[in-house]
Amino acid sequence: MSKLKEIYEGLFEHFGAQGWWPVTPIGGCKGTPAYAPVYGIGLKNEKQKLEIIFGAILTQNTSWKNVEKAIIELNKEDLIDVKKILKIDNNRLAELIKSSGYFNEKAKKLKNFCNFLNKKYNNNLKKLLEKNTKELREELLSVKGIGPETADSIILYAAEMPVFVIDAYTKRIMQRIGFKEQGYDGLQKLFMDNLNNNVKLFNEYHALLVKFGKNYCKKKPECSGCPVSHYCRKPDKKFGT
DNA sequence: TACCAGGTCCTCG
DNA sequence: CGAGGACATGGT
């Protein structure tokens, strides 16, 4: 078994299945907690896939907790809807997603995506998500505000096609463990060249890396109890970023 | 108080 | 290309 696969097994054994991406259940969240997402692959309807796309944009360099609040606000106003987002005033939209940070920029990004989908795909999300992986990625990257990580998150978690998402946690973890590959493309190639092209695997692996990065391999690492310490080069306290 | 969080764009060498 | 700044809230 490859080292990457072994690390995956170690993380999975420790944390269990993550079932990303979390989405508001059909019919909305009722009562408390205000945000009670459902998990599970292959169970998302169109609106939930749109919510994944909005969430992927809103979580750029921002904690998911802050994004949850924004998603609650959008759902309250029934704004997980391309036409409605296009209709709403920029400042009003920014106000609703305020908790997610960079709210003016992100309001524009949401509108950019909605405008793109409406104009180029006649507001038919299914049609966009059915394109092949390469074309879909190019299309998504053409939207101002969607970069490689956001595009790949959408491809993996909304279109459910096998592409490996690289984020800040992944970069930090891989560097610490001792892989020489770095940068978005290099790391993505490492994962995709050494693992089976499998949506479920890529979904869980990325989600597990995030969980691991939050709980152990933090900026300031907490190595006590680390589920994959056996695979780490352990440069004692000399961890870089 | 300062730092961090599931990035991206723009500008300059 | 790669570095550096702007964008901004909420939690520890």
PDB file of C-alpha atoms (C1' of nucleotides) in Angstrom:
ATOM      1  CA  MET A   1       0.000   0.000   0.000  1.00  0.00           C
ATOM      2  CA  SER A   2       1.279   3.469  -0.874  1.00  0.00           C
ATOM      3  CA  LYS A   3       2.208   5.919   1.839  1.00  0.00           C
ATOM      4  CA  LEU A   4      -0.612   8.221   0.783  1.00  0.00           C
ATOM      5  CA  LYS A   5      -3.106   5.410   1.103  1.00  0.00           C
ATOM      6  CA  GLU A   6      -1.730   4.442   4.504  1.00  0.00           C
ATOM      7  CA  ILE A   7      -2.089   7.987   5.760  1.00  0.00           C
ATOM      8  CA  TYR A   8      -5.653   7.983   4.517  1.00  0.00           C
ATOM      9  CA  GLU A   9      -6.385   4.763   6.346  1.00  0.00           C
ATOM     10  CA  GLY A  10      -4.865   6.167   9.524  1.00  0.00           C
ATOM     11  CA  LEU A  11      -6.958   9.325   9.362  1.00  0.00           C
ATOM     12  CA  PHE A  12     -10.122   7.443   8.480  1.00  0.00           C
ATOM     13  CA  GLU A  13      -9.651   5.035  11.343  1.00  0.00           C
ATOM     14  CA  HIS A  14      -9.164   7.905  13.753  1.00  0.00           C
ATOM     15  CA  PHE A  15     -11.842  10.344  12.598  1.00  0.00           C
ATOM     16  CA  GLY A  16     -14.324   8.179  10.709  1.00  0.00           C
ATOM     17  CA  ALA A  17     -16.250   9.120   7.561  1.00  0.00           C
ATOM     18  CA  GLN A  18     -16.827  12.837   7.070  1.00  0.00           C
ATOM     19  CA  GLY A  19     -19.481  12.650   4.351  1.00  0.00           C
ATOM     20  CA  TRP A  20     -18.751  16.088   2.919  1.00  0.00           C
ATOM     21  CA  TRP A  21     -20.029  18.523   1.712  1.00  0.00           C
ATOM     22  CA  PRO A  22     -22.471  19.566   4.484  1.00  0.00           C
ATOM     23  CA  VAL A  23     -25.656  21.100   3.079  1.00  0.00           C
ATOM     24  CA  THR A  24     -28.942  22.446   4.357  1.00  0.00           C
ATOM     25  CA  PRO A  25     -31.513  19.631   4.271  1.00  0.00           C
ATOM     26  CA  ILE A  26     -34.325  19.710   1.716  1.00  0.00           C
ATOM     27  CA  GLY A  27     -37.026  21.903   3.184  1.00  0.00           C
ATOM     28  CA  GLY A  28     -34.511  23.883   5.235  1.00  0.00           C
ATOM     29  CA  CYS A  29     -33.217  23.718   8.797  1.00  0.00           C
ATOM     30  CA  LYS A  30     -36.010  23.989  11.325  1.00  0.00           C
ATOM     31  CA  GLY A  31     -35.743  25.133  14.939  1.00  0.00           C
ATOM     32  CA  THR A  32     -32.432  24.789  16.727  1.00  0.00           C
ATOM     33  CA  PRO A  33     -29.687  24.560  15.886  1.00  0.00           C
ATOM     34  CA  ALA A  34     -30.286  27.056  13.099  1.00  0.00           C
ATOM     35  CA  TYR A  35     -27.794  25.162  10.947  1.00  0.00           C
ATOM     36  CA  ALA A  36     -28.287  21.404  10.977  1.00  0.00           C
ATOM     37  CA  PRO A  37     -26.681  20.201   7.751  1.00  0.00           C
ATOM     38  CA  VAL A  38     -27.111  16.797   6.196  1.00  0.00           C
ATOM     39  CA  TYR A  39     -24.144  14.735   5.041  1.00  0.00           C
ATOM     40  CA  GLY A  40     -23.757  12.023   2.460  1.00  0.00           C
ATOM     41  CA  ILE A  41     -22.506  11.599  -1.067  1.00  0.00           C
ATOM     42  CA  GLY A  42     -24.846  11.402  -4.045  1.00  0.00           C
ATOM     43  CA  LEU A  43     -27.903  12.681  -2.229  1.00  0.00           C
ATOM     44  CA  LYS A  44     -27.880  16.319  -3.258  1.00  0.00           C
ATOM     45  CA  ASN A  45     -30.555  18.008  -5.307  1.00  0.00           C
ATOM     46  CA  GLU A  46     -29.911  21.004  -7.590  1.00  0.00           C
ATOM     47  CA  LYS A  47     -30.499  23.609  -4.920  1.00  0.00           C
ATOM     48  CA  GLN A  48     -28.156  21.834  -2.543  1.00  0.00           C
ATOM     49  CA  LYS A  49     -25.501  21.715  -5.238  1.00  0.00           C
ATOM     50  CA  LEU A  50     -25.895  25.437  -5.712  1.00  0.00           C
ATOM     51  CA  GLU A  51     -25.496  25.857  -1.956  1.00  0.00           C
ATOM     52  CA  ILE A  52     -22.250  23.874  -2.170  1.00  0.00           C
ATOM     53  CA  ILE A  53     -20.999  26.262  -4.828  1.00  0.00           C
ATOM     54  CA  PHE A  54     -21.949  29.303  -2.760  1.00  0.00           C
ATOM     55  CA  GLY A  55     -20.352  27.726   0.292  1.00  0.00           C
ATOM     56  CA  ALA A  56     -17.145  26.999  -1.615  1.00  0.00           C
ATOM     57  CA  ILE A  57     -16.901  30.666  -2.545  1.00  0.00           C
ATOM     58  CA  LEU A  58     -17.838  31.939   0.897  1.00  0.00           C
ATOM     59  CA  THR A  59     -15.319  29.770   2.716  1.00  0.00           C
ATOM     60  CA  GLN A  60     -12.322  31.181   0.875  1.00  0.00           C
ATOM     61  CA  ASN A  61      -9.730  31.881   3.569  1.00  0.00           C
ATOM     62  CA  THR A  62     -12.493  31.833   6.155  1.00  0.00           C
ATOM     63  CA  SER A  63     -13.562  29.435   8.889  1.00  0.00           C
ATOM     64  CA  TRP A  64     -16.578  27.309   8.046  1.00  0.00           C
ATOM     65  CA  LYS A  65     -18.312  28.485  11.235  1.00  0.00           C
ATOM     66  CA  ASN A  66     -18.496  31.993   9.834  1.00  0.00           C
ATOM     67  CA  VAL A  67     -19.780  30.638   6.538  1.00  0.00           C
ATOM     68  CA  GLU A  68     -22.577  28.712   8.247  1.00  0.00           C
ATOM     69  CA  LYS A  69     -24.086  31.930   9.500  1.00  0.00           C
ATOM     70  CA  ALA A  70     -24.037  33.410   6.030  1.00  0.00           C
ATOM     71  CA  ILE A  71     -25.676  30.290   4.605  1.00  0.00           C
ATOM     72  CA  ILE A  72     -28.402  30.490   7.232  1.00  0.00           C
ATOM     73  CA  GLU A  73     -29.107  34.087   6.229  1.00  0.00           C
ATOM     74  CA  LEU A  74     -29.222  33.217   2.552  1.00  0.00           C
ATOM     75  CA  ASN A  75     -31.631  30.359   3.211  1.00  0.00           C
ATOM     76  CA  LYS A  76     -33.849  32.577   5.344  1.00  0.00           C
ATOM     77  CA  GLU A  77     -34.320  34.828   2.350  1.00  0.00           C
ATOM     78  CA  ASP A  78     -34.621  31.869  -0.009  1.00  0.00           C
ATOM     79  CA  LEU A  79     -31.553  33.125  -1.840  1.00  0.00           C
ATOM     80  CA  ILE A  80     -30.019  29.810  -2.809  1.00  0.00           C
ATOM     81  CA  ASP A  81     -31.348  30.740  -6.201  1.00  0.00           C
ATOM     82  CA  VAL A  82     -29.495  32.169  -9.181  1.00  0.00           C
ATOM     83  CA  LYS A  83     -32.232  34.533 -10.368  1.00  0.00           C
ATOM     84  CA  LYS A  84     -32.824  35.913  -6.904  1.00  0.00           C
ATOM     85  CA  ILE A  85     -29.130  36.508  -6.297  1.00  0.00           C
ATOM     86  CA  LEU A  86     -28.980  38.410  -9.583  1.00  0.00           C
ATOM     87  CA  LYS A  87     -31.928  40.526  -8.543  1.00  0.00           C
ATOM     88  CA  ILE A  88     -30.796  41.471  -5.050  1.00  0.00           C
ATOM     89  CA  ASP A  89     -28.895  44.673  -4.351  1.00  0.00           C
ATOM     90  CA  ASN A  90     -25.144  44.231  -3.885  1.00  0.00           C
ATOM     91  CA  ASN A  91     -25.052  45.965  -0.536  1.00  0.00           C
ATOM     92  CA  ARG A  92     -27.980  43.937   0.725  1.00  0.00           C
ATOM     93  CA  LEU A  93     -26.307  40.707  -0.337  1.00  0.00           C
ATOM     94  CA  ALA A  94     -23.056  41.789   1.277  1.00  0.00           C
ATOM     95  CA  GLU A  95     -24.947  42.509   4.484  1.00  0.00           C
ATOM     96  CA  LEU A  96     -26.463  39.018   4.521  1.00  0.00           C
ATOM     97  CA  ILE A  97     -23.102  37.283   4.084  1.00  0.00           C
ATOM     98  CA  LYS A  98     -21.237  39.675   6.357  1.00  0.00           C
ATOM     99  CA  SER A  99     -20.188  36.958   8.801  1.00  0.00           C
ATOM    100  CA  SER A 100     -18.121  35.200   6.158  1.00  0.00           C
ATOM    101  CA  GLY A 101     -15.662  38.069   5.831  1.00  0.00           C
ATOM    102  CA  TYR A 102     -14.535  39.875   2.651  1.00  0.00           C
ATOM    103  CA  PHE A 103     -18.269  40.360   2.210  1.00  0.00           C
ATOM    104  CA  ASN A 104     -18.121  42.986  -0.525  1.00  0.00           C
ATOM    105  CA  GLU A 105     -15.771  40.852  -2.594  1.00  0.00           C
ATOM    106  CA  LYS A 106     -17.738  37.684  -1.980  1.00  0.00           C
ATOM    107  CA  ALA A 107     -21.038  39.333  -2.861  1.00  0.00           C
ATOM    108  CA  LYS A 108     -19.512  40.170  -6.233  1.00  0.00           C
ATOM    109  CA  LYS A 109     -18.176  36.657  -6.611  1.00  0.00           C
ATOM    110  CA  LEU A 110     -21.582  35.117  -5.977  1.00  0.00           C
ATOM    111  CA  LYS A 111     -23.055  37.439  -8.551  1.00  0.00           C
ATOM    112  CA  ASN A 112     -20.266  36.655 -11.003  1.00  0.00           C
ATOM    113  CA  PHE A 113     -21.019  32.970 -10.789  1.00  0.00           C
ATOM    114  CA  CYS A 114     -24.783  33.445 -11.040  1.00  0.00           C
ATOM    115  CA  ASN A 115     -24.396  35.751 -13.991  1.00  0.00           C
ATOM    116  CA  PHE A 116     -22.124  33.239 -15.694  1.00  0.00           C
ATOM    117  CA  LEU A 117     -24.557  30.381 -15.126  1.00  0.00           C
ATOM    118  CA  ASN A 118     -27.562  32.392 -16.192  1.00  0.00           C
ATOM    119  CA  LYS A 119     -26.030  33.843 -19.341  1.00  0.00           C
ATOM    120  CA  LYS A 120     -23.918  30.968 -20.567  1.00  0.00           C
ATOM    121  CA  TYR A 121     -25.992  28.021 -19.342  1.00  0.00           C
ATOM    122  CA  ASN A 122     -29.434  29.553 -19.249  1.00  0.00           C
ATOM    123  CA  ASN A 123     -29.441  28.995 -15.500  1.00  0.00           C
ATOM    124  CA  ASN A 124     -29.167  25.249 -16.024  1.00  0.00           C
ATOM    125  CA  LEU A 125     -26.761  24.029 -13.338  1.00  0.00           C
ATOM    126  CA  LYS A 126     -27.174  20.421 -14.401  1.00  0.00           C
ATOM    127  CA  LYS A 127     -25.929  21.291 -17.859  1.00  0.00           C
ATOM    128  CA  LEU A 128     -22.788  22.881 -16.421  1.00  0.00           C
ATOM    129  CA  LEU A 129     -22.055  20.074 -13.981  1.00  0.00           C
ATOM    130  CA  GLU A 130     -22.452  17.429 -16.682  1.00  0.00           C
ATOM    131  CA  LYS A 131     -19.509  18.705 -18.680  1.00  0.00           C
ATOM    132  CA  ASN A 132     -16.375  16.609 -18.518  1.00  0.00           C
ATOM    133  CA  THR A 133     -13.935  17.370 -15.724  1.00  0.00           C
ATOM    134  CA  LYS A 134     -11.431  19.272 -17.822  1.00  0.00           C
ATOM    135  CA  GLU A 135     -14.016  21.497 -19.487  1.00  0.00           C
ATOM    136  CA  LEU A 136     -15.899  22.073 -16.254  1.00  0.00           C
ATOM    137  CA  ARG A 137     -12.708  23.177 -14.541  1.00  0.00           C
ATOM    138  CA  GLU A 138     -11.895  25.606 -17.336  1.00  0.00           C
ATOM    139  CA  GLU A 139     -15.410  27.006 -17.243  1.00  0.00           C
ATOM    140  CA  LEU A 140     -15.324  27.499 -13.490  1.00  0.00           C
ATOM    141  CA  LEU A 141     -11.885  29.116 -13.601  1.00  0.00           C
ATOM    142  CA  SER A 142     -13.187  31.624 -16.122  1.00  0.00           C
ATOM    143  CA  VAL A 143     -15.422  33.102 -13.422  1.00  0.00           C
ATOM    144  CA  LYS A 144     -13.700  35.926 -11.570  1.00  0.00           C
ATOM    145  CA  GLY A 145     -13.504  34.871  -7.943  1.00  0.00           C
ATOM    146  CA  ILE A 146     -13.198  31.160  -8.575  1.00  0.00           C
ATOM    147  CA  GLY A 147      -9.633  29.887  -8.382  1.00  0.00           C
ATOM    148  CA  PRO A 148      -8.220  26.347  -8.462  1.00  0.00           C
ATOM    149  CA  GLU A 149      -9.320  25.262  -4.999  1.00  0.00           C
ATOM    150  CA  THR A 150     -12.851  26.596  -5.302  1.00  0.00           C
ATOM    151  CA  ALA A 151     -13.189  25.115  -8.784  1.00  0.00           C
ATOM    152  CA  ASP A 152     -11.959  21.716  -7.647  1.00  0.00           C
ATOM    153  CA  SER A 153     -14.208  21.787  -4.586  1.00  0.00           C
ATOM    154  CA  ILE A 154     -17.168  22.380  -6.871  1.00  0.00           C
ATOM    155  CA  ILE A 155     -16.078  19.604  -9.232  1.00  0.00           C
ATOM    156  CA  LEU A 156     -15.584  17.098  -6.430  1.00  0.00           C
ATOM    157  CA  TYR A 157     -18.420  17.965  -4.093  1.00  0.00           C
ATOM    158  CA  ALA A 158     -21.132  19.331  -6.388  1.00  0.00           C
ATOM    159  CA  ALA A 159     -20.428  17.609  -9.723  1.00  0.00           C
ATOM    160  CA  GLU A 160     -19.085  14.571  -7.867  1.00  0.00           C
ATOM    161  CA  MET A 161     -16.277  13.941 -10.291  1.00  0.00           C
ATOM    162  CA  PRO A 162     -12.858  12.736  -9.120  1.00  0.00           C
ATOM    163  CA  VAL A 163     -10.447  15.628  -8.724  1.00  0.00           C
ATOM    164  CA  PHE A 164      -8.277  16.116  -5.633  1.00  0.00           C
ATOM    165  CA  VAL A 165      -8.767  19.371  -3.763  1.00  0.00           C
ATOM    166  CA  ILE A 166      -5.648  21.007  -2.354  1.00  0.00           C
ATOM    167  CA  ASP A 167      -6.035  23.531   0.433  1.00  0.00           C
ATOM    168  CA  ALA A 168      -3.877  25.280   2.998  1.00  0.00           C
ATOM    169  CA  TYR A 169      -4.176  22.320   5.376  1.00  0.00           C
ATOM    170  CA  THR A 170      -3.070  19.866   2.719  1.00  0.00           C
ATOM    171  CA  LYS A 171      -0.048  21.970   1.825  1.00  0.00           C
ATOM    172  CA  ARG A 172       0.987  22.300   5.448  1.00  0.00           C
ATOM    173  CA  ILE A 173       0.421  18.653   6.313  1.00  0.00           C
ATOM    174  CA  MET A 174       2.246  17.290   3.270  1.00  0.00           C
ATOM    175  CA  GLN A 175       5.203  19.563   3.854  1.00  0.00           C
ATOM    176  CA  ARG A 176       5.451  18.528   7.474  1.00  0.00           C
ATOM    177  CA  ILE A 177       5.136  14.848   6.751  1.00  0.00           C
ATOM    178  CA  GLY A 178       8.029  15.274   4.369  1.00  0.00           C
ATOM    179  CA  PHE A 179       6.744  15.108   0.815  1.00  0.00           C
ATOM    180  CA  LYS A 180       8.847  17.185  -1.518  1.00  0.00           C
ATOM    181  CA  GLU A 181       5.943  18.173  -3.784  1.00  0.00           C
ATOM    182  CA  GLN A 182       4.523  21.599  -3.118  1.00  0.00           C
ATOM    183  CA  GLY A 183       2.334  24.179  -4.743  1.00  0.00           C
ATOM    184  CA  TYR A 184      -1.204  23.485  -5.906  1.00  0.00           C
ATOM    185  CA  ASP A 185      -0.489  21.614  -9.114  1.00  0.00           C
ATOM    186  CA  GLY A 186       2.401  19.584  -7.774  1.00  0.00           C
ATOM    187  CA  LEU A 187       0.460  18.338  -4.777  1.00  0.00           C
ATOM    188  CA  GLN A 188      -2.658  17.642  -6.784  1.00  0.00           C
ATOM    189  CA  LYS A 189      -0.625  15.536  -9.204  1.00  0.00           C
ATOM    190  CA  LEU A 190       0.941  13.645  -6.292  1.00  0.00           C
ATOM    191  CA  PHE A 191      -2.441  12.590  -4.956  1.00  0.00           C
ATOM    192  CA  MET A 192      -3.993  11.865  -8.313  1.00  0.00           C
ATOM    193  CA  ASP A 193      -1.016   9.869  -9.576  1.00  0.00           C
ATOM    194  CA  ASN A 194      -0.894   7.691  -6.488  1.00  0.00           C
ATOM    195  CA  LEU A 195      -4.528   7.030  -5.634  1.00  0.00           C
ATOM    196  CA  ASN A 196      -7.401   5.417  -7.463  1.00  0.00           C
ATOM    197  CA  ASN A 197      -9.529   7.956  -9.316  1.00  0.00           C
ATOM    198  CA  ASN A 198     -12.437   7.598  -6.958  1.00  0.00           C
ATOM    199  CA  VAL A 199     -14.911  10.311  -5.936  1.00  0.00           C
ATOM    200  CA  LYS A 200     -15.663   8.808  -2.561  1.00  0.00           C
ATOM    201  CA  LEU A 201     -11.968   8.431  -1.747  1.00  0.00           C
ATOM    202  CA  PHE A 202     -11.048  11.968  -2.834  1.00  0.00           C
ATOM    203  CA  ASN A 203     -14.046  13.368  -0.996  1.00  0.00           C
ATOM    204  CA  GLU A 204     -13.185  11.660   2.272  1.00  0.00           C
ATOM    205  CA  TYR A 205      -9.450  12.182   2.012  1.00  0.00           C
ATOM    206  CA  HIS A 206      -9.710  15.924   1.573  1.00  0.00           C
ATOM    207  CA  ALA A 207     -12.301  16.238   4.330  1.00  0.00           C
ATOM    208  CA  LEU A 208     -10.117  14.155   6.633  1.00  0.00           C
ATOM    209  CA  LEU A 209      -7.083  16.338   5.930  1.00  0.00           C
ATOM    210  CA  VAL A 210      -9.136  19.376   6.930  1.00  0.00           C
ATOM    211  CA  LYS A 211     -10.296  17.659  10.105  1.00  0.00           C
ATOM    212  CA  PHE A 212      -6.754  16.572  10.903  1.00  0.00           C
ATOM    213  CA  GLY A 213      -5.396  20.045  10.177  1.00  0.00           C
ATOM    214  CA  LYS A 214      -7.923  21.585  12.523  1.00  0.00           C
ATOM    215  CA  ASN A 215      -7.446  19.121  15.351  1.00  0.00           C
ATOM    216  CA  TYR A 216      -3.754  18.182  15.304  1.00  0.00           C
ATOM    217  CA  CYS A 217      -1.664  19.513  12.449  1.00  0.00           C
ATOM    218  CA  LYS A 218      -2.535  23.122  13.210  1.00  0.00           C
ATOM    219  CA  LYS A 219      -0.372  26.092  12.412  1.00  0.00           C
ATOM    220  CA  LYS A 220       1.002  25.470  15.862  1.00  0.00           C
ATOM    221  CA  PRO A 221       1.048  21.677  15.784  1.00  0.00           C
ATOM    222  CA  GLU A 222      -0.345  19.493  18.558  1.00  0.00           C
ATOM    223  CA  CYS A 223       1.432  16.231  17.906  1.00  0.00           C
ATOM    224  CA  SER A 224       0.262  14.474  21.063  1.00  0.00           C
ATOM    225  CA  GLY A 225      -2.155  11.778  19.928  1.00  0.00           C
ATOM    226  CA  CYS A 226      -1.494  12.393  16.248  1.00  0.00           C
ATOM    227  CA  PRO A 227      -3.058   9.538  14.257  1.00  0.00           C
ATOM    228  CA  VAL A 228      -0.353   9.572  11.579  1.00  0.00           C
ATOM    229  CA  SER A 229       2.772  10.459  13.552  1.00  0.00           C
ATOM    230  CA  HIS A 230       4.324   7.235  12.298  1.00  0.00           C
ATOM    231  CA  TYR A 231       4.463   8.679   8.775  1.00  0.00           C
ATOM    232  CA  CYS A 232       5.719  12.140   9.758  1.00  0.00           C
ATOM    233  CA  ARG A 233       9.347  13.200   9.498  1.00  0.00           C
ATOM    234  CA  LYS A 234       8.898  14.917  12.875  1.00  0.00           C
ATOM    235  CA  PRO A 235      11.407  17.728  12.567  1.00  0.00           C
ATOM    236  CA  ASP A 236      10.845  18.465  16.239  1.00  0.00           C
ATOM    237  CA  LYS A 237       9.632  21.954  16.901  1.00  0.00           C
ATOM    238  CA  LYS A 238      11.135  23.121  13.634  1.00  0.00           C
ATOM    239  CA  PHE A 239       7.904  23.021  11.738  1.00  0.00           C
ATOM    240  CA  GLY A 240       7.650  25.732   9.172  1.00  0.00           C
ATOM    241  CA  THR A 241       4.391  27.432   8.396  1.00  0.00           C
TER     242      THR A 241
ATOM    243  C1'  DT B   1      -3.949  41.803  21.747  1.00  0.00           C
ATOM    244  C1'  DA B   2      -2.589  39.507  17.873  1.00  0.00           C
ATOM    245  C1'  DC B   3      -3.253  35.660  15.090  1.00  0.00           C
ATOM    246  C1'  DC B   4      -5.775  32.467  12.428  1.00  0.00           C
ATOM    247  C1'  DA B   5      -9.406  30.587   9.274  1.00  0.00           C
ATOM    248  C1'  DG B   6     -11.471  24.858   4.011  1.00  0.00           C
ATOM    249  C1'  DG B   7      -8.284  31.767  -1.364  1.00  0.00           C
ATOM    250  C1'  DT B   8      -8.242  34.874  -5.196  1.00  0.00           C
ATOM    251  C1'  DC B   9      -7.006  38.863  -7.706  1.00  0.00           C
ATOM    252  C1'  DC B  10      -3.874  42.428  -8.926  1.00  0.00           C
ATOM    253  C1'  DT B  11       0.492  44.612  -9.371  1.00  0.00           C
ATOM    254  C1'  DC B  12       5.455  44.530  -9.764  1.00  0.00           C
ATOM    255  C1'  DG B  13       9.867  42.872 -10.708  1.00  0.00           C
TER     256       DG B  13
ATOM    257  C1'  DC C   1       6.495  32.773 -12.641  1.00  0.00           C
ATOM    258  C1'  DG C   2       6.740  34.363  -7.159  1.00  0.00           C
ATOM    259  C1'  DA C   3       6.295  37.731  -3.721  1.00  0.00           C
ATOM    260  C1'  DG C   4       3.427  40.993  -1.473  1.00  0.00           C
ATOM    261  C1'  DG C   5      -0.806  43.575  -0.473  1.00  0.00           C
ATOM    262  C1'  DA C   6      -5.957  43.954  -0.301  1.00  0.00           C
ATOM    263  C1'  DC C   7     -10.054  42.008   1.063  1.00  0.00           C
ATOM    264  C1'  DA C   8     -12.804  41.561   6.700  1.00  0.00           C
ATOM    265  C1'  DT C   9     -15.502  38.843  10.205  1.00  0.00           C
ATOM    266  C1'  DG C  10     -15.571  36.111  14.461  1.00  0.00           C
ATOM    267  C1'  DG C  11     -13.233  32.913  17.720  1.00  0.00           C
ATOM    268  C1'  DT C  12      -9.303  32.007  20.963  1.00  0.00           C
TER     269       DT C  12
END
